[in-house]
Coordinates of C-alpha atoms and ligand atoms in Angstrom, one line a residue:
M1 CA -0.3 -0.2 -0.2
S2 CA 1.5 3.3 -1.1
N3 CA 1.8 6.4 1.6
D4 CA -1.2 8.2 -0.2
N5 CA -3.1 4.9 0.4
L6 CA -2.7 4.5 4.0
I7 CA -3.1 8.6 4.4
Y8 CA -7.0 8.0 2.2
A9 CA -7.4 4.3 4.4
K10 CA -6.9 6.0 7.5
S11 CA -9.2 9.1 6.7
R12 CA -11.8 7.1 5.9
I13 CA -11.4 5.1 9.2
L14 CA -11.3 8.8 11.1
D15 CA -14.6 9.4 9.4
I16 CA -16.2 6.5 10.6
L17 CA -14.8 6.8 14.1
S18 CA -15.8 11.1 14.7
E19 CA -19.7 9.5 14.2
L20 CA -19.5 7.6 17.0
D21 CA -20.4 8.0 20.8
D22 CA -17.7 7.0 23.6
F23 CA -19.5 4.0 23.9
E24 CA -19.4 2.7 20.7
L25 CA -16.1 4.2 20.1
D26 CA -14.3 1.9 23.5
N27 CA -16.4 -1.1 21.9
I28 CA -14.6 -0.8 18.8
S29 CA -11.2 0.0 20.5
Q30 CA -11.8 -3.4 22.0
W31 CA -12.5 -5.2 19.0
M32 CA -9.6 -3.6 17.3
C33 CA -7.1 -4.2 20.1
S34 CA -8.1 -7.6 21.4
H35 CA -7.5 -8.4 17.1
S36 CA -10.9 -10.1 17.0
Y37 CA -11.3 -8.4 14.0
R38 CA -8.6 -10.2 12.6
K39 CA -11.0 -13.4 12.3
D40 CA -13.5 -11.1 10.9
L41 CA -11.6 -9.9 8.5
E42 CA -10.5 -13.4 7.2
E43 CA -14.3 -14.2 7.0
K44 CA -15.0 -10.9 4.8
K45 CA -12.2 -12.0 2.5
C46 CA -13.7 -15.4 2.5
M47 CA -16.9 -13.7 1.3
N48 CA -15.5 -11.5 -1.3
I49 CA -14.1 -14.7 -3.1
S50 CA -17.5 -16.7 -2.8
E51 CA -19.1 -13.8 -4.2
K52 CA -16.5 -13.0 -6.8
Y53 CA -18.0 -16.3 -8.1
L54 CA -21.6 -15.2 -8.6
K55 CA -19.8 -11.8 -10.4
D56 CA -18.5 -14.1 -12.8
I57 CA -21.6 -15.9 -13.7
G58 CA -23.9 -13.1 -14.2
N59 CA -21.3 -12.0 -16.3
T60 CA -21.2 -15.4 -18.5
I61 CA -25.3 -15.0 -18.0
K62 CA -25.4 -11.0 -19.1
A63 CA -24.4 -12.7 -22.6
M64 CA -26.8 -15.5 -23.1
V65 CA -30.0 -13.4 -22.2
P66 CA -31.5 -10.2 -23.9
F67 CA -30.2 -7.0 -21.9
E68 CA -33.8 -6.9 -20.1
A69 CA -33.2 -10.6 -19.4
E70 CA -36.5 -12.0 -20.3
M71 CA -37.1 -14.1 -22.4
S72 CA -39.5 -14.1 -25.8
S73 CA -40.9 -17.6 -24.5
E74 CA -42.1 -15.6 -21.3
N75 CA -45.8 -14.1 -20.6
I76 CA -44.6 -11.6 -18.2
V77 CA -47.7 -9.2 -16.7
P78 CA -48.0 -6.3 -14.3
P79 CA -49.9 -7.8 -11.4
T80 CA -53.3 -5.9 -10.6
I81 CA -53.2 -6.6 -7.0
G82 CA -50.2 -6.0 -4.0
D83 CA -47.8 -3.5 -3.8
Q84 CA -46.3 -3.4 -7.2
A85 CA -50.2 -2.9 -8.8
D86 CA -48.7 0.3 -9.8
C87 CA -46.4 -1.6 -12.4
N88 CA -47.2 -1.0 -15.9
A89 CA -44.9 -0.6 -19.4
I90 CA -44.6 2.6 -19.8
N91 CA -43.5 3.3 -15.7
T92 CA -41.3 0.1 -15.1
C93 CA -38.3 -1.3 -16.0
H94 CA -36.4 -4.5 -15.4
I95 CA -33.3 -4.7 -14.5
D96 CA -31.7 -8.0 -13.5
E97 CA -30.4 -7.6 -10.0
F98 CA -28.2 -10.5 -10.1
L99 CA -26.7 -9.9 -13.3
Y100 CA -26.5 -5.8 -12.3
D101 CA -25.6 -4.7 -8.8
E102 CA -26.1 -0.9 -7.9
D103 CA -22.7 0.0 -8.8
E104 CA -23.2 -1.3 -12.5
V105 CA -26.6 0.6 -12.7
C106 CA -24.8 3.5 -12.1
E107 CA -22.4 3.0 -14.7
L108 CA -24.9 2.1 -17.4
V109 CA -26.4 5.0 -16.4
T110 CA -23.3 7.5 -17.0
N111 CA -22.5 5.6 -19.9
G112 CA -26.0 6.5 -21.1
K113 CA -26.6 3.1 -21.9
F114 CA -29.6 3.0 -19.4
N115 CA -32.1 5.5 -17.8
R116 CA -33.2 6.1 -14.6
H117 CA -36.1 8.4 -15.5
Y118 CA -38.8 8.5 -18.3
C119 CA -40.5 11.6 -19.8
L120 CA -44.2 13.0 -18.7
E121 CA -44.4 15.3 -21.7
C122 CA -41.8 15.2 -24.7
N123 CA -38.8 17.8 -24.7
S124 CA -39.9 18.8 -21.5
R125 CA -38.1 18.0 -18.7
N126 CA -40.9 17.3 -16.4
T127 CA -39.3 13.7 -15.9
K128 CA -40.4 10.8 -13.5
E129 CA -38.2 8.2 -12.3
L130 CA -38.9 4.6 -13.6
I131 CA -39.8 2.0 -11.2
L132 CA -37.0 -0.8 -11.1
I133 CA -38.0 -3.9 -10.5
S134 CA -35.7 -7.4 -10.5
H135 CA -36.6 -11.0 -11.4
S136 CA -34.1 -12.0 -9.5
M137 CA -32.4 -11.8 -5.9
S138 CA -28.8 -9.9 -6.1
R139 CA -25.8 -11.3 -4.8
K140 CA -26.2 -9.3 -1.2
S141 CA -29.6 -10.6 -0.7
L142 CA -28.0 -14.2 -1.3
L143 CA -25.5 -13.7 0.6
Y144 CA -27.1 -12.3 3.6
M145 CA -29.7 -15.4 3.2
F146 CA -27.0 -18.3 3.7
R147 CA -24.7 -16.1 5.8
V148 CA -27.1 -14.3 8.6
L149 CA -30.5 -15.5 8.2
L150 CA -30.6 -19.5 7.7
P151 CA -29.0 -21.8 10.2
K152 CA -24.7 -22.0 9.3
D153 CA -25.2 -26.0 9.0
L154 CA -27.2 -27.7 5.8
E155 CA -25.0 -30.2 5.3
D156 CA -28.1 -32.9 5.4
K157 CA -30.6 -30.8 4.0
Q158 CA -32.6 -29.8 0.6
V159 CA -32.8 -26.2 -0.2
L160 CA -35.4 -25.7 -2.8
D161 CA -35.4 -22.3 -4.8
V162 CA -39.4 -21.8 -6.4
G163 CA -39.0 -20.6 -9.8
S164 CA -35.6 -20.7 -10.2
R165 CA -35.5 -18.4 -13.3
L166 CA -31.3 -17.4 -14.2
G167 CA -30.5 -19.7 -11.2
A168 CA -29.3 -16.9 -8.6
V169 CA -30.1 -18.6 -5.5
L170 CA -29.1 -21.9 -6.8
Y171 CA -25.6 -20.2 -7.3
G172 CA -25.9 -18.7 -3.6
A173 CA -26.9 -21.8 -1.5
Y174 CA -23.8 -23.3 -4.0
Y175 CA -21.2 -21.4 -2.8
F176 CA -22.5 -19.3 0.4
S177 CA -23.4 -22.9 2.1
N178 CA -23.1 -26.4 2.7
A179 CA -26.4 -27.3 1.7
G180 CA -26.5 -31.1 0.5
S181 CA -28.9 -31.0 -2.3
I182 CA -30.1 -27.8 -4.4
L183 CA -33.1 -27.8 -6.7
G184 CA -34.7 -25.3 -8.4
V185 CA -37.7 -26.2 -10.2
E186 CA -38.1 -23.6 -13.0
M187 CA -41.7 -23.8 -15.4
N188 CA -40.0 -21.5 -18.5
K189 CA -37.9 -23.8 -20.5
D190 CA -34.9 -21.3 -21.8
C191 CA -34.4 -20.4 -18.4
C192 CA -33.4 -24.0 -17.2
E193 CA -31.0 -24.5 -20.5
I194 CA -29.6 -21.0 -19.2
Q195 CA -29.0 -22.8 -15.4
E196 CA -28.0 -25.7 -17.1
R197 CA -24.7 -24.8 -19.2
I198 CA -23.9 -22.6 -16.2
I199 CA -23.8 -25.7 -13.7
T200 CA -21.9 -27.2 -16.6
Q201 CA -19.7 -24.4 -17.5
Y202 CA -18.5 -23.6 -13.7
S203 CA -17.8 -27.6 -13.2
M204 CA -20.7 -27.6 -10.6
D205 CA -21.3 -31.2 -8.4
N206 CA -24.5 -32.3 -10.2
N207 CA -25.1 -34.5 -7.2
R208 CA -25.5 -31.2 -5.2
I209 CA -27.4 -28.9 -7.6
K210 CA -30.0 -29.9 -10.2
V211 CA -32.9 -27.7 -12.3
I212 CA -36.0 -29.4 -13.1
H213 CA -38.1 -28.4 -15.6
S214 CA -41.8 -28.2 -14.4
D215 CA -44.5 -26.1 -13.0
I216 CA -43.7 -26.4 -9.3
L217 CA -47.9 -27.4 -8.7
K218 CA -46.8 -30.8 -10.6
R219 CA -44.1 -31.6 -7.9
S220 CA -45.5 -32.3 -4.2
D221 CA -42.7 -34.5 -4.2
V222 CA -39.9 -32.3 -4.1
V223 CA -41.9 -29.7 -1.7
Q224 CA -42.6 -32.4 0.5
S225 CA -38.8 -33.1 0.7
A226 CA -37.7 -29.6 0.9
D227 CA -35.9 -28.4 4.5
V228 CA -35.6 -24.8 2.9
I229 CA -38.1 -23.3 0.2
I230 CA -37.0 -20.1 -1.1
I231 CA -39.8 -18.0 -2.8
N232 CA -39.4 -14.5 -4.6
V233 CA -42.6 -12.7 -5.5
L234 CA -44.3 -14.5 -7.9
D235 CA -46.7 -11.2 -8.9
F236 CA -45.2 -10.9 -12.7
F237 CA -45.3 -14.8 -13.3
V238 CA -49.1 -15.9 -12.0
D239 CA -52.5 -14.6 -11.9
I240 CA -54.4 -14.4 -8.7
E241 CA -55.9 -17.5 -9.0
I242 CA -52.8 -19.4 -9.7
H243 CA -50.7 -17.7 -6.8
K244 CA -53.7 -18.4 -4.3
Q245 CA -53.3 -22.2 -5.5
I246 CA -49.6 -22.4 -5.3
W247 CA -50.1 -21.2 -1.6
Y248 CA -52.7 -23.6 -0.7
F249 CA -50.4 -26.1 -2.6
F250 CA -47.1 -25.2 -0.2
K251 CA -49.5 -25.1 3.0
K252 CA -50.7 -29.0 2.3
Y253 CA -47.6 -29.9 1.2
L254 CA -44.6 -28.5 3.6
K255 CA -43.4 -30.6 6.1
K256 CA -43.4 -28.9 9.7
G257 CA -39.7 -27.4 10.6
T258 CA -39.3 -26.0 6.9
Y259 CA -37.9 -23.3 6.6
L260 CA -39.2 -20.5 4.2
V261 CA -37.3 -17.4 3.0
C262 CA -39.2 -14.5 1.2
N263 CA -38.6 -11.3 0.1
R264 CA -41.7 -9.9 0.6
S265 CA -43.7 -10.2 4.3
M266 CA -46.1 -13.5 4.2
A267 CA -48.3 -10.8 6.1
D268 CA -48.0 -8.7 3.0
T269 CA -48.6 -11.9 0.0
L270 CA -51.2 -13.3 1.6
G271 CA -53.0 -10.3 3.0
Y272 CA -52.8 -8.9 -0.6
L273 CA -54.3 -12.5 -1.9
D274 CA -57.2 -11.7 0.9
M275 CA -56.2 -15.6 2.4
F276 CA -54.0 -14.0 5.4
E277 CA -56.4 -15.2 8.0
E278 CA -56.4 -19.1 6.7
F279 CA -52.9 -18.9 7.1
M280 CA -52.4 -17.3 9.9
N281 CA -51.0 -20.0 12.2
W282 CA -49.0 -21.8 9.3
L283 CA -45.9 -19.9 9.9
S284 CA -44.2 -18.8 12.8
I285 CA -41.3 -15.6 11.9
C286 CA -37.6 -16.9 12.8
K287 CA -34.9 -15.0 14.0
P288 CA -31.7 -15.3 12.0
G289 CA -29.2 -18.1 12.4
Q290 CA -26.0 -16.6 12.3
L291 CA -26.7 -13.1 14.1
E292 CA -22.9 -13.3 14.8
N293 CA -22.5 -12.6 11.2
E294 CA -24.6 -9.6 10.5
I295 CA -21.5 -7.6 11.4
F296 CA -20.7 -7.8 7.6
F297 CA -24.0 -6.5 6.2
D298 CA -25.1 -3.2 6.1
I299 CA -28.6 -4.9 8.1
D300 CA -31.0 -2.2 6.7
E301 CA -30.4 -3.4 3.3
Q302 CA -31.5 -6.7 3.5
S303 CA -34.7 -5.7 5.5
E304 CA -36.1 -7.2 2.8
L305 CA -35.6 -10.5 3.7
F306 CA -38.2 -12.7 5.8
L307 CA -37.2 -16.2 7.5
Y308 CA -40.3 -18.7 8.6
T309 CA -40.8 -22.1 9.5
V310 CA -43.9 -24.0 9.1
N311 CA -45.7 -25.0 12.4
Ligands
SAM401 C1 -39.6 -13.5 -9.4 S1 -38.4 -15.2 -10.0 C2 -37.8 -15.7 -9.1 C3 -36.2 -16.2 -10.1 C4 -35.2 -16.8 -8.7 N1 -35.9 -17.5 -7.5 C5 -34.8 -15.3 -7.9 O1 -35.1 -15.3 -6.7 O2 -33.6 -15.0 -8.3 C6 -39.9 -15.9 -10.6 C7 -40.2 -17.2 -11.3 O3 -41.1 -18.1 -10.9 C8 -41.0 -18.7 -11.9 N2 -42.5 -19.4 -12.0 C9 -43.5 -19.0 -11.7 N3 -44.9 -19.7 -11.1 C10 -44.1 -20.8 -11.3 C11 -44.4 -22.8 -11.5 N4 -45.6 -22.2 -11.0 N5 -43.6 -23.3 -11.4 C12 -42.5 -22.8 -11.6 N6 -41.8 -22.1 -11.7 C13 -42.6 -20.8 -11.8 C14 -41.0 -17.7 -13.0 O4 -41.2 -18.2 -14.4 C15 -40.1 -17.3 -12.9 O5 -38.8 -17.4 -13.5

């Protein structure tokens, strides 16, 4: 590290320390002086290495899919109920968070390849921010899911991603956890082919990670054997009736004790579908399984992930 870099690093540390009160400062001093921060630093570096695998995979997928990462074989329709019911073709844009993180989106905007705004009246400055949606989970969310939210040891567990799309959750489970079995069920064939290609290209152990091309409603067997089930919001992919059916199906087949991870609270999802009362006693909300790792994350950013167990 050059002298300039060292000065810059110290200056950044001082910026952070200057915002702390005496109690917080004492706590940080102890953490540094006891050298326990070294162990945390090693863990942080390991996480960065695992995250790099996912970044490389994302870059490989970018070359396989259109920029908007939606297939011509898909029928993606803005929902008519819920917190995304205001989305439409004019005010909404899909930018896949697994493929493009916040820094990459900024770079696209700077290079004029992506716009965050749309014009309300041509040639005027009367513009409005686009609603940005993502059909995939981001690397950061996946890291948080497997390194903070879920229990650490998943070795003899089966992880199931419902609607695995480009495979983001599957690769997250593969590189961020020790899950013994990782299954994705996806109804779109083109998406399944992308996942298969990535699994092969990155020489992943296909005894450990598998993709099934199917409607989840036809695979009660995999739902019954899942120990952890991950469900990203399905609103853009299913109509209200099918969405309700899916939740009745999970209620019927998920076994007691199964972990359920969602990126919207179940109270909201079931509330929008007008079926919350029927499901009230089905799930319990859980505390994160690896609270000691919260230190590696900006908790506010991850507040959209929810962990439940089936009662
Ligand atoms: C929001 S994306 C989630 C992608 C991925 N799980 C993630 O979080 O990165 C939802 C996916 O579910 C798939 N899907 C919707 N309904 C399904 C069903 N009944 N069976 C299987 N896949 C389904 C869609 O094709 C879409 O790719």
